[in-house]
């Protein structure tokens, strides 16, 4: 274990203390601290302790196989977590028995309940508790933490809402002796008057060696009544499938295993970040796994081979999910004391194996060609546009997201080559930028939607430099990594004024005539509405146009409103009809809405922002 971290003490003061006192030396204090912390963590892992939050919850870890939670308030269900034969179950705890017994995971109860226990700190601190805690030699049994992750964990243990986190400035861990019997986890609430009215100071009391058995739980553990076998996917399963494979995926993505037992689980912890479905059934036999492979093949999946990161060959089964984007469901299934099933999206990306074929795509999407050079010995390009369009962001359509990998021997030569290409881009009306405004907009939307941000995987790569086209729809960047430089040519799909007008008319709106100039931009957000909000809409088209002044803009809007009125549209309160635009014109019977913003800009021009929505 790493040595404990100390708050800094000036050397001169430390020397005075050492010469004036005969107490513990710094080495003694560190040894005491480390031994006390080791004993504390060991006892947590063993069980046989209670954790009491006065007026809220008493947690009893009777053993590694039994942990139960007794809430002070009746509107909370008391819970028990029990393990039998290395399988853990959770149930609602009543005086006369258990309700809603369900399988949780393989392993022991104390591990399954870890998220509600202080032992979770080891994982949160990445295996080193001293990433969280400091203390001083004067008080070797008192530790302090300023870490927000730990403070958030303590907040959750006492049932406080997330808003209370900012009111906690530090957390203290106070042990009564080197081999602790009683431990206090304490945090003072801010002196703010409102805070004092809403929250009490925190004092979680952990007492070792006095945990009492729970008769109802023990009775079930001695003669368990196991849950019924799984018979189909659950709503939780569908949520994970739809998150990984996109909305509406549901059961056609992965056939349900007909042999499923009560112990079949769908790992819901990190599917957002991994974009993978992980299913396990510890009761499945080798014969069951073979039968499931046969069921996959009968259901239209095709066997294929993939090379894993470690170089080994793996067998996967793929079935076409969405032909437009060449997106497949890809499933790997094997036996390891049960069935392990891994499922993910797979895209059949266009791949270009030389500079000439890569340049065809580069030139077709508005970029200057990469010049031939003896500095480039090999080129491999992959167009991942379908993945970017099909990501859950659903905000941009791309004509290309082309990654070009170029290995090199001498970095200075390839940097010279890229500097020359940047000059070519500048001559083609590109400019250097440090921000990708479109991606920043997506990040903001992602944060509002409370979804994880993975720009490197979803939108591009960490760039050494970004060159952007005049209209901002195309950009070029590159990144060096381990003897290879990766170039990225990314071009958002441009919707012209004519194309936008056609989309609007196709949705049933009256015809609109836009100026076909550089001030016009448009996006089709139908798919975005489905992915972000789960809304199936007939159309959602945004269109933006800049006019010479407000007089010209108002004339355009007056003509638009007149044509809308003739088609049965009338003005409505924007907040009532659900638009953030300043003006709303709706046809309630047809379920159609036009939202309008008119903004006078600093240079005297006027920008019009329009939303055309049809249910």
Coordinates of C-alpha atoms in Angstrom, one line a residue:
X1 CA 0.0 0.0 0.0
X2 CA 1.3 3.5 -0.8
X3 CA 2.4 5.6 2.0
X4 CA -0.2 8.0 3.3
X5 CA -0.1 11.6 2.1
X6 CA 0.5 14.3 4.6
X7 CA -0.5 17.9 4.5
X8 CA 2.6 20.0 4.0
X9 CA 4.4 21.2 7.2
X10 CA 7.3 23.7 7.0
X11 CA 10.6 21.9 7.7
X12 CA 11.7 24.3 10.3
X13 CA 8.5 23.8 12.3
X14 CA 8.8 20.0 12.0
X15 CA 12.4 20.2 13.3
X16 CA 11.3 22.2 16.4
X17 CA 8.6 19.7 17.1
X18 CA 11.0 16.8 16.9
X19 CA 13.6 18.4 19.2
X20 CA 11.1 19.7 21.8
X21 CA 8.9 16.6 22.2
X22 CA 9.3 12.9 22.9
X23 CA 6.0 11.9 21.3
X24 CA 5.5 9.8 18.2
X25 CA 7.9 10.4 15.4
X26 CA 6.5 11.1 11.9
X27 CA 7.4 7.5 11.0
X28 CA 5.4 6.2 14.0
X29 CA 2.4 8.3 13.0
X30 CA 2.5 7.1 9.4
X31 CA 2.7 3.5 10.6
X32 CA -0.3 3.9 12.9
X33 CA -2.3 5.6 10.2
X34 CA -1.6 3.0 7.6
X35 CA -2.2 0.1 10.0
X36 CA -5.5 1.6 11.2
X37 CA -6.7 2.2 7.6
X38 CA -5.7 -1.4 6.6
X39 CA -7.6 -2.8 9.6
X40 CA -10.7 -0.6 8.7
X41 CA -10.8 -1.7 5.1
X42 CA -10.2 -5.4 6.1
X43 CA -13.1 -5.3 8.6
X44 CA -15.4 -3.7 6.0
X45 CA -14.6 -6.5 3.6
X46 CA -15.3 -9.2 6.2
X47 CA -18.6 -7.9 7.3
X48 CA -20.0 -8.1 10.9
X49 CA -20.7 -4.4 11.3
X50 CA -23.5 -1.9 11.4
X51 CA -23.6 1.5 9.7
X52 CA -26.1 3.9 11.2
X53 CA -27.5 7.2 9.8
X54 CA -29.7 8.5 12.6
X55 CA -33.3 9.1 11.4
X56 CA -32.7 7.6 7.9
X57 CA -31.1 4.2 7.6
X58 CA -29.4 1.5 9.6
X59 CA -27.3 -0.9 7.4
X60 CA -26.3 -4.2 8.8
X61 CA -23.5 -6.2 7.1
X62 CA -23.9 -9.4 9.2
X63 CA -21.5 -11.4 7.0
X64 CA -20.2 -11.5 3.5
X65 CA -23.4 -13.4 2.6
X66 CA -26.0 -11.2 4.3
X67 CA -26.5 -7.4 4.2
X68 CA -29.8 -5.8 5.0
X69 CA -31.1 -2.2 5.1
X70 CA -33.6 -0.9 7.7
X71 CA -35.1 2.5 6.8
X72 CA -36.5 4.8 9.5
X73 CA -39.4 6.0 7.4
X74 CA -42.1 3.7 6.4
X75 CA -42.4 4.9 2.8
X76 CA -39.0 3.2 2.0
X77 CA -39.0 -0.5 1.6
X78 CA -36.5 -2.4 3.8
X79 CA -34.2 -4.5 1.7
X80 CA -32.1 -7.6 2.1
X81 CA -29.2 -8.8 0.0
X82 CA -28.4 -12.5 0.4
X83 CA -26.0 -14.9 -1.2
X84 CA -26.4 -18.7 -1.4
X85 CA -24.0 -21.0 -3.3
X86 CA -22.2 -17.9 -4.7
X87 CA -25.3 -16.4 -6.1
X88 CA -26.7 -13.2 -4.7
X89 CA -30.4 -12.2 -4.5
X90 CA -32.2 -9.0 -3.4
X91 CA -35.7 -8.9 -1.9
X92 CA -38.0 -6.6 0.0
X93 CA -37.8 -7.4 3.7
X94 CA -41.1 -7.8 5.6
X95 CA -41.6 -9.0 9.2
X96 CA -43.4 -12.2 7.9
X97 CA -41.3 -13.0 4.8
X98 CA -39.6 -11.7 1.7
X99 CA -41.2 -10.2 -1.4
X100 CA -40.0 -9.7 -5.0
X101 CA -36.9 -11.9 -4.7
X102 CA -34.7 -11.4 -7.7
X103 CA -31.3 -12.6 -8.8
X104 CA -28.7 -9.8 -8.7
X105 CA -25.3 -11.3 -9.7
X106 CA -22.8 -14.2 -9.2
X107 CA -20.8 -13.7 -6.0
X108 CA -21.4 -12.7 -2.4
X109 CA -23.9 -10.2 -1.0
X110 CA -21.3 -7.8 0.4
X111 CA -19.9 -7.3 -3.1
X112 CA -23.3 -6.9 -4.6
X113 CA -24.3 -4.3 -2.1
X114 CA -21.0 -2.4 -2.3
X115 CA -22.5 0.7 -3.9
X116 CA -24.5 1.3 -0.7
X117 CA -21.5 0.5 1.5
X118 CA -18.3 2.4 2.5
X119 CA -16.3 -0.4 0.9
X120 CA -17.1 1.2 -2.4
X121 CA -14.4 3.8 -1.6
X122 CA -11.7 1.4 -2.7
X123 CA -13.1 1.1 -6.2
X124 CA -13.9 4.8 -6.4
X125 CA -10.3 5.7 -5.4
X126 CA -9.0 3.4 -8.2
X127 CA -7.7 0.9 -5.7
X128 CA -5.7 3.3 -3.5
X129 CA -7.7 4.8 -0.7
X130 CA -5.0 7.5 -0.2
X131 CA -6.1 9.1 -3.5
X132 CA -9.0 10.3 -1.3
X133 CA -7.5 10.9 2.2
X134 CA -4.9 13.0 4.0
X135 CA -4.1 13.3 7.6
X136 CA -1.5 14.8 9.9
X137 CA 1.0 13.2 12.2
X138 CA -0.7 14.9 15.2
X139 CA -3.9 12.9 14.6
X140 CA -3.0 9.7 12.9
X141 CA -6.5 8.2 13.3
X142 CA -8.3 11.2 11.8
X143 CA -8.4 11.4 8.0
X144 CA -9.8 14.2 5.8
X145 CA -10.9 14.3 2.2
X146 CA -11.8 17.1 -0.1
X147 CA -12.6 14.9 -3.1
X148 CA -16.0 15.6 -4.7
X149 CA -16.5 11.9 -5.7
X150 CA -16.1 10.8 -2.1
X151 CA -18.3 13.7 -0.9
X152 CA -21.0 12.6 -3.4
X153 CA -20.8 9.1 -2.1
X154 CA -21.3 10.2 1.5
X155 CA -24.2 12.4 0.4
X156 CA -25.9 9.4 -1.1
X157 CA -25.3 7.3 2.0
X158 CA -27.3 9.7 4.1
X159 CA -30.0 10.2 1.5
X160 CA -29.4 13.8 0.7
X161 CA -30.1 15.2 -2.8
X162 CA -27.4 16.1 -5.2
X163 CA -28.0 19.8 -4.6
X164 CA -26.5 19.4 -1.1
X165 CA -23.1 18.4 -2.5
X166 CA -21.9 22.0 -2.8
X167 CA -22.6 22.5 1.0
X168 CA -20.0 19.9 2.0
X169 CA -16.5 21.3 2.2
X170 CA -14.7 18.2 3.6
X171 CA -15.3 14.7 4.9
X172 CA -13.6 13.4 8.0
X173 CA -13.0 9.7 8.8
X174 CA -12.4 9.3 12.5
X175 CA -11.2 5.9 13.9
X176 CA -11.3 5.2 17.7
X177 CA -8.1 3.1 17.7
X178 CA -5.6 1.3 15.5
X179 CA -7.9 -1.8 15.3
X180 CA -11.1 0.2 15.1
X181 CA -14.3 -0.8 16.8
X182 CA -16.2 2.5 16.2
X183 CA -15.7 4.8 13.2
X184 CA -17.3 8.1 12.4
X185 CA -17.8 9.6 8.9
X186 CA -18.5 13.2 9.5
X187 CA -19.2 16.3 7.3
X188 CA -20.3 19.7 8.4
X189 CA -23.0 21.5 6.4
X190 CA -22.2 25.0 5.3
X191 CA -23.0 27.9 7.7
X192 CA -25.4 29.3 5.2
X193 CA -28.8 29.9 6.9
X194 CA -30.8 28.1 4.2
X195 CA -28.5 25.2 4.2
X196 CA -28.8 24.8 8.0
X197 CA -32.6 24.8 7.6
X198 CA -32.5 22.1 5.0
X199 CA -29.7 19.8 6.1
X200 CA -28.1 18.5 9.3
X201 CA -24.4 17.9 9.8
X202 CA -23.5 14.4 8.7
X203 CA -22.4 11.7 11.2
X204 CA -22.4 8.1 9.9
X205 CA -21.5 5.7 12.7
X206 CA -19.9 2.3 11.8
X207 CA -19.7 -0.2 14.7
X208 CA -17.8 -3.4 14.2
X209 CA -18.5 -6.7 15.9
X210 CA -22.1 -6.1 17.0
X211 CA -24.1 -7.0 13.8
X212 CA -27.3 -9.0 14.5
X213 CA -28.7 -11.7 12.3
X214 CA -31.9 -11.3 10.4
X215 CA -34.2 -14.3 10.9
X216 CA -36.4 -13.8 7.9
X217 CA -33.4 -13.6 5.6
X218 CA -31.7 -16.5 7.2
X219 CA -34.8 -18.6 6.9
X220 CA -34.9 -18.0 3.2
X221 CA -31.2 -18.7 2.8
X222 CA -31.5 -22.1 4.5
X223 CA -34.4 -23.1 2.2
X224 CA -34.4 -20.7 -0.8
X225 CA -37.4 -20.3 -3.1
X226 CA -35.7 -19.3 -6.3
X227 CA -37.2 -16.8 -8.8
X228 CA -38.9 -18.2 -11.9
X229 CA -36.9 -18.6 -15.1
X230 CA -36.7 -15.7 -17.5
X231 CA -39.2 -16.0 -20.4
X232 CA -38.5 -12.9 -22.4
X233 CA -36.7 -9.5 -22.5
X234 CA -37.7 -6.9 -19.9
X235 CA -38.2 -3.2 -20.2
X236 CA -34.7 -2.7 -18.8
X237 CA -33.3 -5.0 -21.5
X238 CA -35.1 -3.0 -24.2
X239 CA -33.7 0.3 -22.8
X240 CA -30.2 -1.1 -23.1
X241 CA -30.8 -2.4 -26.6
X242 CA -32.3 0.8 -27.8
X243 CA -29.4 2.8 -26.3
X244 CA -26.8 0.6 -28.0
X245 CA -28.5 -0.1 -31.3
X246 CA -30.7 3.0 -31.5
X247 CA -34.4 3.7 -30.7
X248 CA -36.9 1.1 -31.8
X249 CA -34.4 -1.7 -31.9
X250 CA -36.2 -3.9 -29.3
X251 CA -36.3 -7.7 -29.6
X252 CA -35.3 -8.0 -33.3
X253 CA -31.7 -7.1 -32.4
X254 CA -30.9 -10.2 -30.3
X255 CA -33.1 -13.4 -30.2
X256 CA -34.1 -14.3 -26.7
X257 CA -32.4 -17.5 -25.4
X258 CA -35.2 -20.0 -24.9
X259 CA -33.1 -21.8 -22.2
X260 CA -32.7 -18.7 -20.0
X261 CA -32.7 -19.2 -16.3
X262 CA -33.4 -16.8 -13.4
X263 CA -29.7 -16.1 -13.4
X264 CA -29.6 -14.5 -16.8
X265 CA -28.4 -10.9 -16.4
X266 CA -27.9 -7.9 -18.7
X267 CA -25.0 -5.8 -17.5
X268 CA -26.4 -2.2 -17.3
X269 CA -23.4 -0.5 -15.7
X270 CA -21.4 0.9 -18.6
X271 CA -23.2 0.2 -21.9
X272 CA -23.4 3.9 -22.6
X273 CA -19.6 4.2 -22.7
X274 CA -18.8 0.8 -24.2
X275 CA -21.8 0.7 -26.6
X276 CA -22.0 -3.0 -26.0
X277 CA -24.6 -5.3 -24.6
X278 CA -23.2 -7.9 -22.1
X279 CA -25.5 -10.8 -21.2
X280 CA -24.6 -13.8 -19.0
X281 CA -26.4 -16.8 -17.8
X282 CA -24.4 -18.8 -15.3
X283 CA -26.8 -21.8 -15.5
X284 CA -26.4 -22.3 -19.3
X285 CA -24.7 -25.5 -20.5
X286 CA -22.4 -26.0 -23.4
X287 CA -25.3 -27.6 -25.2
X288 CA -27.4 -24.5 -24.6
X289 CA -24.7 -22.3 -26.1
X290 CA -24.5 -24.5 -29.2
X291 CA -28.3 -24.4 -29.5
X292 CA -28.2 -20.6 -29.3
X293 CA -25.6 -20.4 -32.1
X294 CA -27.9 -22.6 -34.2
X295 CA -30.8 -20.3 -33.4
X296 CA -28.8 -17.2 -34.5
X297 CA -28.0 -18.9 -37.8
X298 CA -31.6 -19.9 -38.3
X299 CA -32.6 -16.3 -37.6
X300 CA -30.5 -14.8 -40.4
X301 CA -27.2 -14.2 -38.7
X302 CA -24.1 -15.1 -40.7
X303 CA -20.9 -16.4 -39.2
X304 CA -17.8 -14.2 -39.6
X305 CA -14.3 -13.9 -38.2
X306 CA -12.8 -10.9 -36.4
X307 CA -9.3 -10.2 -35.1
X308 CA -9.3 -9.2 -31.4
X309 CA -6.9 -6.6 -30.0
X310 CA -4.6 -9.3 -28.8
X311 CA -4.3 -10.7 -32.3
X312 CA -6.5 -13.8 -31.7
X313 CA -9.3 -14.7 -34.1
X314 CA -12.8 -14.6 -32.8
X315 CA -16.1 -15.9 -34.2
X316 CA -19.0 -13.4 -34.5
X317 CA -22.5 -13.6 -35.9
X318 CA -23.9 -10.7 -37.9
X319 CA -27.3 -9.7 -39.3
X320 CA -28.1 -6.6 -41.3
X321 CA -30.0 -4.1 -39.1
X322 CA -30.2 -1.0 -41.3
X323 CA -29.3 -1.3 -44.9
X324 CA -29.1 2.4 -45.6
X325 CA -26.0 2.7 -43.3
X326 CA -24.7 -0.9 -43.7
X327 CA -25.3 -1.3 -39.9
X328 CA -25.3 -4.8 -38.5
X329 CA -26.1 -6.5 -35.2
X330 CA -22.9 -8.3 -34.3
X331 CA -23.1 -11.1 -31.6
X332 CA -20.3 -13.2 -30.0
X333 CA -21.4 -16.1 -27.7
X334 CA -19.2 -18.5 -25.9
X335 CA -19.2 -20.9 -22.9
X336 CA -17.4 -20.2 -19.6
X337 CA -19.2 -21.9 -16.8
X338 CA -22.3 -20.5 -18.4
X339 CA -23.2 -18.4 -21.4
X340 CA -21.4 -15.1 -22.2
X341 CA -23.1 -13.1 -24.9
X342 CA -21.6 -9.8 -26.2
X343 CA -23.5 -7.7 -28.8
X344 CA -22.6 -4.5 -30.6
X345 CA -23.2 -2.5 -33.7
X346 CA -21.0 -3.3 -36.7
X347 CA -20.6 -1.0 -39.7
X348 CA -19.3 -2.3 -43.1
X349 CA -17.3 0.9 -43.7
X350 CA -15.9 1.7 -47.2
X351 CA -12.1 1.2 -47.1
X352 CA -9.5 2.7 -49.5
X353 CA -6.1 1.1 -49.7
X354 CA -4.1 3.7 -51.6
X355 CA -3.7 7.5 -52.0
X356 CA -5.4 7.6 -55.3
X357 CA -8.7 6.1 -54.2
X358 CA -8.7 8.1 -50.9
X359 CA -8.2 11.3 -53.0
X360 CA -11.3 10.5 -55.0
X361 CA -13.4 10.8 -51.8
X362 CA -11.4 13.8 -50.5
X363 CA -11.8 15.8 -53.7
X364 CA -15.5 14.8 -54.1
X365 CA -16.2 16.4 -50.7
X366 CA -14.7 19.8 -51.3
X367 CA -11.1 19.3 -50.1
X368 CA -8.0 19.7 -52.1
X369 CA -6.3 16.4 -53.0
X370 CA -3.5 15.1 -50.8
X371 CA -0.3 15.5 -53.0
X372 CA 1.7 12.5 -53.9
X373 CA 5.0 12.3 -52.1
X374 CA 7.9 9.9 -51.5
X375 CA 7.3 10.7 -47.8
X376 CA 4.1 8.6 -47.9
X377 CA 4.8 4.9 -48.3
X378 CA 1.4 3.6 -47.4
X379 CA -2.1 4.9 -47.1
X380 CA -5.3 3.3 -45.6
X381 CA -8.5 5.3 -45.4
X382 CA -11.8 4.4 -43.8
X383 CA -15.0 6.4 -44.3
X384 CA -16.9 6.2 -41.0
X385 CA -19.7 8.6 -42.0
X386 CA -22.5 6.1 -41.4
X387 CA -21.3 5.6 -37.8
X388 CA -21.2 9.3 -37.1
X389 CA -24.7 9.8 -38.6
X390 CA -26.0 6.7 -36.8
X391 CA -24.6 7.7 -33.4
X392 CA -27.2 8.5 -30.7
X393 CA -26.4 12.2 -31.3
X394 CA -28.4 12.1 -34.5
X395 CA -27.7 15.8 -35.0
X396 CA -25.5 16.0 -38.1
X397 CA -25.6 14.2 -41.4
X398 CA -22.2 13.8 -43.0
X399 CA -21.1 13.3 -46.6
X400 CA -17.8 11.9 -45.3
X401 CA -15.9 11.2 -42.1
X402 CA -12.8 9.9 -43.7
X403 CA -9.9 8.7 -41.5
X404 CA -6.6 8.4 -43.4
X405 CA -3.9 6.5 -41.6
X406 CA -0.3 7.2 -42.8
X407 CA 2.6 5.4 -41.1
X408 CA 6.0 7.2 -41.1
X409 CA 9.6 6.7 -40.2
X410 CA 10.6 10.3 -39.7
X411 CA 8.1 12.6 -38.0
X412 CA 9.8 15.8 -39.2
X413 CA 9.2 14.8 -42.8
X414 CA 5.5 14.1 -42.4
X415 CA 5.1 17.3 -40.4
X416 CA 6.7 19.2 -43.3
X417 CA 4.3 17.4 -45.7
X418 CA 1.3 18.4 -43.6
X419 CA 2.5 22.0 -43.3
X420 CA 2.6 22.2 -47.1
X421 CA -0.9 20.7 -47.3
X422 CA -2.2 23.3 -44.8
X423 CA -0.9 26.0 -47.2
X424 CA -2.9 24.3 -50.0
X425 CA -6.0 24.4 -47.8
X426 CA -5.5 28.1 -47.0
X427 CA -5.3 28.8 -50.7
X428 CA -8.6 26.9 -51.1
X429 CA -10.3 29.3 -48.6
X430 CA -9.9 27.2 -45.5
X431 CA -8.8 28.8 -42.3
X432 CA -7.2 27.6 -39.1
X433 CA -9.3 27.3 -36.0
X434 CA -9.0 25.8 -32.5
X435 CA -12.7 25.1 -32.1
X436 CA -15.2 23.0 -33.9
X437 CA -18.4 25.0 -33.3
X438 CA -20.7 22.2 -34.4
X439 CA -19.2 19.7 -32.0
X440 CA -19.4 22.3 -29.1
X441 CA -23.1 22.6 -29.9
X442 CA -23.5 18.8 -29.7
X443 CA -21.6 18.7 -26.4
X444 CA -24.1 21.2 -24.9
X445 CA -27.0 19.2 -26.1
X446 CA -25.5 16.0 -24.7
X447 CA -25.0 17.6 -21.3
X448 CA -28.6 18.8 -21.3
X449 CA -29.7 15.3 -22.1
X450 CA -27.5 14.0 -19.3
X451 CA -25.7 11.6 -21.6
X452 CA -22.0 10.8 -21.6
X453 CA -19.6 12.6 -23.9
X454 CA -17.3 10.6 -26.1
X455 CA -16.2 13.0 -28.8
X456 CA -13.1 11.0 -29.7
X457 CA -15.2 8.0 -30.5
X458 CA -18.3 9.8 -31.9
X459 CA -17.1 12.9 -33.7
X460 CA -13.4 12.8 -34.5
X461 CA -10.0 12.7 -32.8
X462 CA -7.9 14.9 -30.6
X463 CA -6.3 17.2 -33.2
X464 CA -3.0 18.9 -33.5
X465 CA -4.6 21.5 -35.7
X466 CA -8.0 22.1 -37.3
X467 CA -8.5 23.7 -40.8
X468 CA -12.1 24.7 -41.5
X469 CA -13.9 25.7 -44.8
X470 CA -15.4 29.1 -45.2
X471 CA -18.9 27.9 -44.6
X472 CA -17.9 25.8 -41.6
X473 CA -19.3 22.6 -43.0
X474 CA -16.0 20.9 -43.7
X475 CA -12.9 20.6 -41.6
X476 CA -9.5 18.8 -41.7
X477 CA -7.4 17.8 -38.7
X478 CA -4.6 15.4 -37.9
X479 CA -3.1 13.6 -34.9
X480 CA 0.2 11.9 -34.3
X481 CA 0.3 8.6 -32.4
X482 CA 3.0 5.8 -32.2
X483 CA 4.6 6.1 -35.6
X484 CA 1.4 6.9 -37.4
X485 CA -0.4 10.1 -38.3
X486 CA -4.2 10.0 -38.7
X487 CA -5.8 12.6 -40.9
X488 CA -9.6 13.3 -40.7
X489 CA -11.6 14.8 -43.5
X490 CA -15.1 15.6 -42.1
X491 CA -17.8 17.2 -44.2
X492 CA -21.3 17.8 -42.9
X493 CA -24.1 17.3 -45.4
X494 CA -25.1 20.6 -46.9
X495 CA -28.8 21.2 -47.5
X496 CA -29.3 23.8 -50.2
X497 CA -32.1 26.3 -50.2
X498 CA -33.9 24.3 -52.9
X499 CA -33.6 21.0 -51.0
X500 CA -34.9 22.7 -47.8
X501 CA -37.9 24.1 -49.7
X502 CA -38.6 20.6 -51.1
X503 CA -38.5 19.0 -47.6
X504 CA -40.9 21.7 -46.3
X505 CA -43.4 21.2 -49.1
X506 CA -43.1 17.4 -48.8
X507 CA -44.2 17.7 -45.2
X508 CA -47.4 19.6 -46.2
X509 CA -46.4 23.2 -45.6
X510 CA -47.0 25.9 -48.2
X511 CA -44.1 26.6 -50.5
X512 CA -41.3 28.9 -49.2
X513 CA -38.7 30.6 -51.4
X514 CA -35.3 31.1 -49.8
X515 CA -32.4 33.1 -51.1
X516 CA -29.8 30.7 -52.4
X517 CA -26.7 32.4 -51.0
X518 CA -24.0 31.8 -48.4
X519 CA -26.2 33.1 -45.6
X520 CA -28.6 30.2 -45.9
X521 CA -28.3 27.0 -43.8
X522 CA -30.7 24.2 -43.0
X523 CA -30.8 20.9 -41.1
X524 CA -33.2 18.0 -41.1
X525 CA -33.8 17.1 -37.4
X526 CA -36.4 14.3 -37.8
X527 CA -33.9 11.6 -36.7
X528 CA -32.6 13.8 -33.9
X529 CA -36.1 14.2 -32.4
X530 CA -36.5 10.4 -32.3
X531 CA -33.1 9.7 -30.8
X532 CA -33.0 12.5 -28.2
X533 CA -36.6 12.8 -27.2
X534 CA -38.2 9.6 -28.5
X535 CA -40.6 11.6 -30.7
X536 CA -41.8 10.1 -34.0
X537 CA -42.4 13.2 -36.2
X538 CA -43.3 13.5 -39.9
X539 CA -40.9 16.3 -40.4
X540 CA -38.6 18.7 -38.4
X541 CA -36.7 21.1 -40.7
X542 CA -34.8 24.1 -39.5
X543 CA -33.8 26.9 -41.9
X544 CA -31.8 30.1 -41.3
X545 CA -31.4 33.1 -43.6
X546 CA -29.7 36.4 -43.2
X547 CA -31.3 39.5 -44.8
X548 CA -29.8 43.0 -45.5
X549 CA -32.0 44.6 -42.8
X550 CA -35.1 44.1 -40.7
X551 CA -37.3 45.6 -43.4
X552 CA -36.3 42.9 -45.9
X553 CA -36.6 40.2 -43.2
X554 CA -40.1 41.4 -42.1
X555 CA -41.3 41.5 -45.8
X556 CA -40.2 37.8 -46.1
X557 CA -41.9 36.8 -42.9
X558 CA -45.1 38.7 -43.8
X559 CA -45.3 36.8 -47.1
X560 CA -44.6 33.5 -45.3
X561 CA -47.3 34.2 -42.7
X562 CA -49.9 35.2 -45.4
X563 CA -49.3 31.8 -47.2
X564 CA -49.6 30.0 -43.8
X565 CA -52.9 31.8 -42.9
X566 CA -54.3 30.8 -46.3
X567 CA -53.4 27.2 -45.5
X568 CA -55.3 27.2 -42.2
X569 CA -52.5 28.3 -39.8
X570 CA -52.9 30.9 -37.0
X571 CA -50.7 32.4 -34.4
X572 CA -50.5 30.7 -31.0
X573 CA -48.7 31.2 -27.6
X574 CA -45.2 29.6 -28.2
X575 CA -45.0 28.3 -24.6
X576 CA -48.4 26.5 -25.0
X577 CA -47.6 24.8 -28.3
X578 CA -44.1 23.8 -27.2
X579 CA -41.6 25.9 -29.1
X580 CA -38.8 28.1 -27.9
X581 CA -39.1 30.4 -30.8
X582 CA -40.5 34.0 -30.3
X583 CA -43.4 33.4 -32.7
X584 CA -45.5 30.3 -33.3
X585 CA -47.9 29.8 -36.2
X586 CA -49.8 26.5 -36.0
X587 CA -52.4 24.4 -37.8
X588 CA -53.7 22.4 -34.8
X589 CA -55.9 20.2 -36.9
X590 CA -53.0 19.1 -39.1
X591 CA -50.5 18.9 -36.2
X592 CA -48.2 21.4 -37.9
X593 CA -46.1 24.3 -36.4
X594 CA -43.8 27.0 -37.7
X595 CA -41.6 28.6 -35.1
X596 CA -40.0 32.0 -36.0
X597 CA -37.2 34.1 -34.5
X598 CA -36.1 37.5 -36.0
X599 CA -32.9 38.9 -34.6
X600 CA -31.3 42.2 -35.6
X601 CA -27.5 41.8 -35.7
X602 CA -24.8 44.3 -34.7
X603 CA -23.9 45.0 -38.3
X604 CA -27.5 46.0 -39.2
X605 CA -28.4 42.7 -40.9
X606 CA -31.3 40.6 -39.7
X607 CA -31.3 36.9 -39.2
X608 CA -34.4 34.8 -39.5
X609 CA -34.5 31.3 -37.8
X610 CA -37.4 29.0 -38.8
X611 CA -38.6 25.6 -37.5
X612 CA -41.0 23.6 -39.5
X613 CA -42.5 20.7 -37.4
X614 CA -45.2 18.2 -38.5
X615 CA -46.4 15.5 -36.2

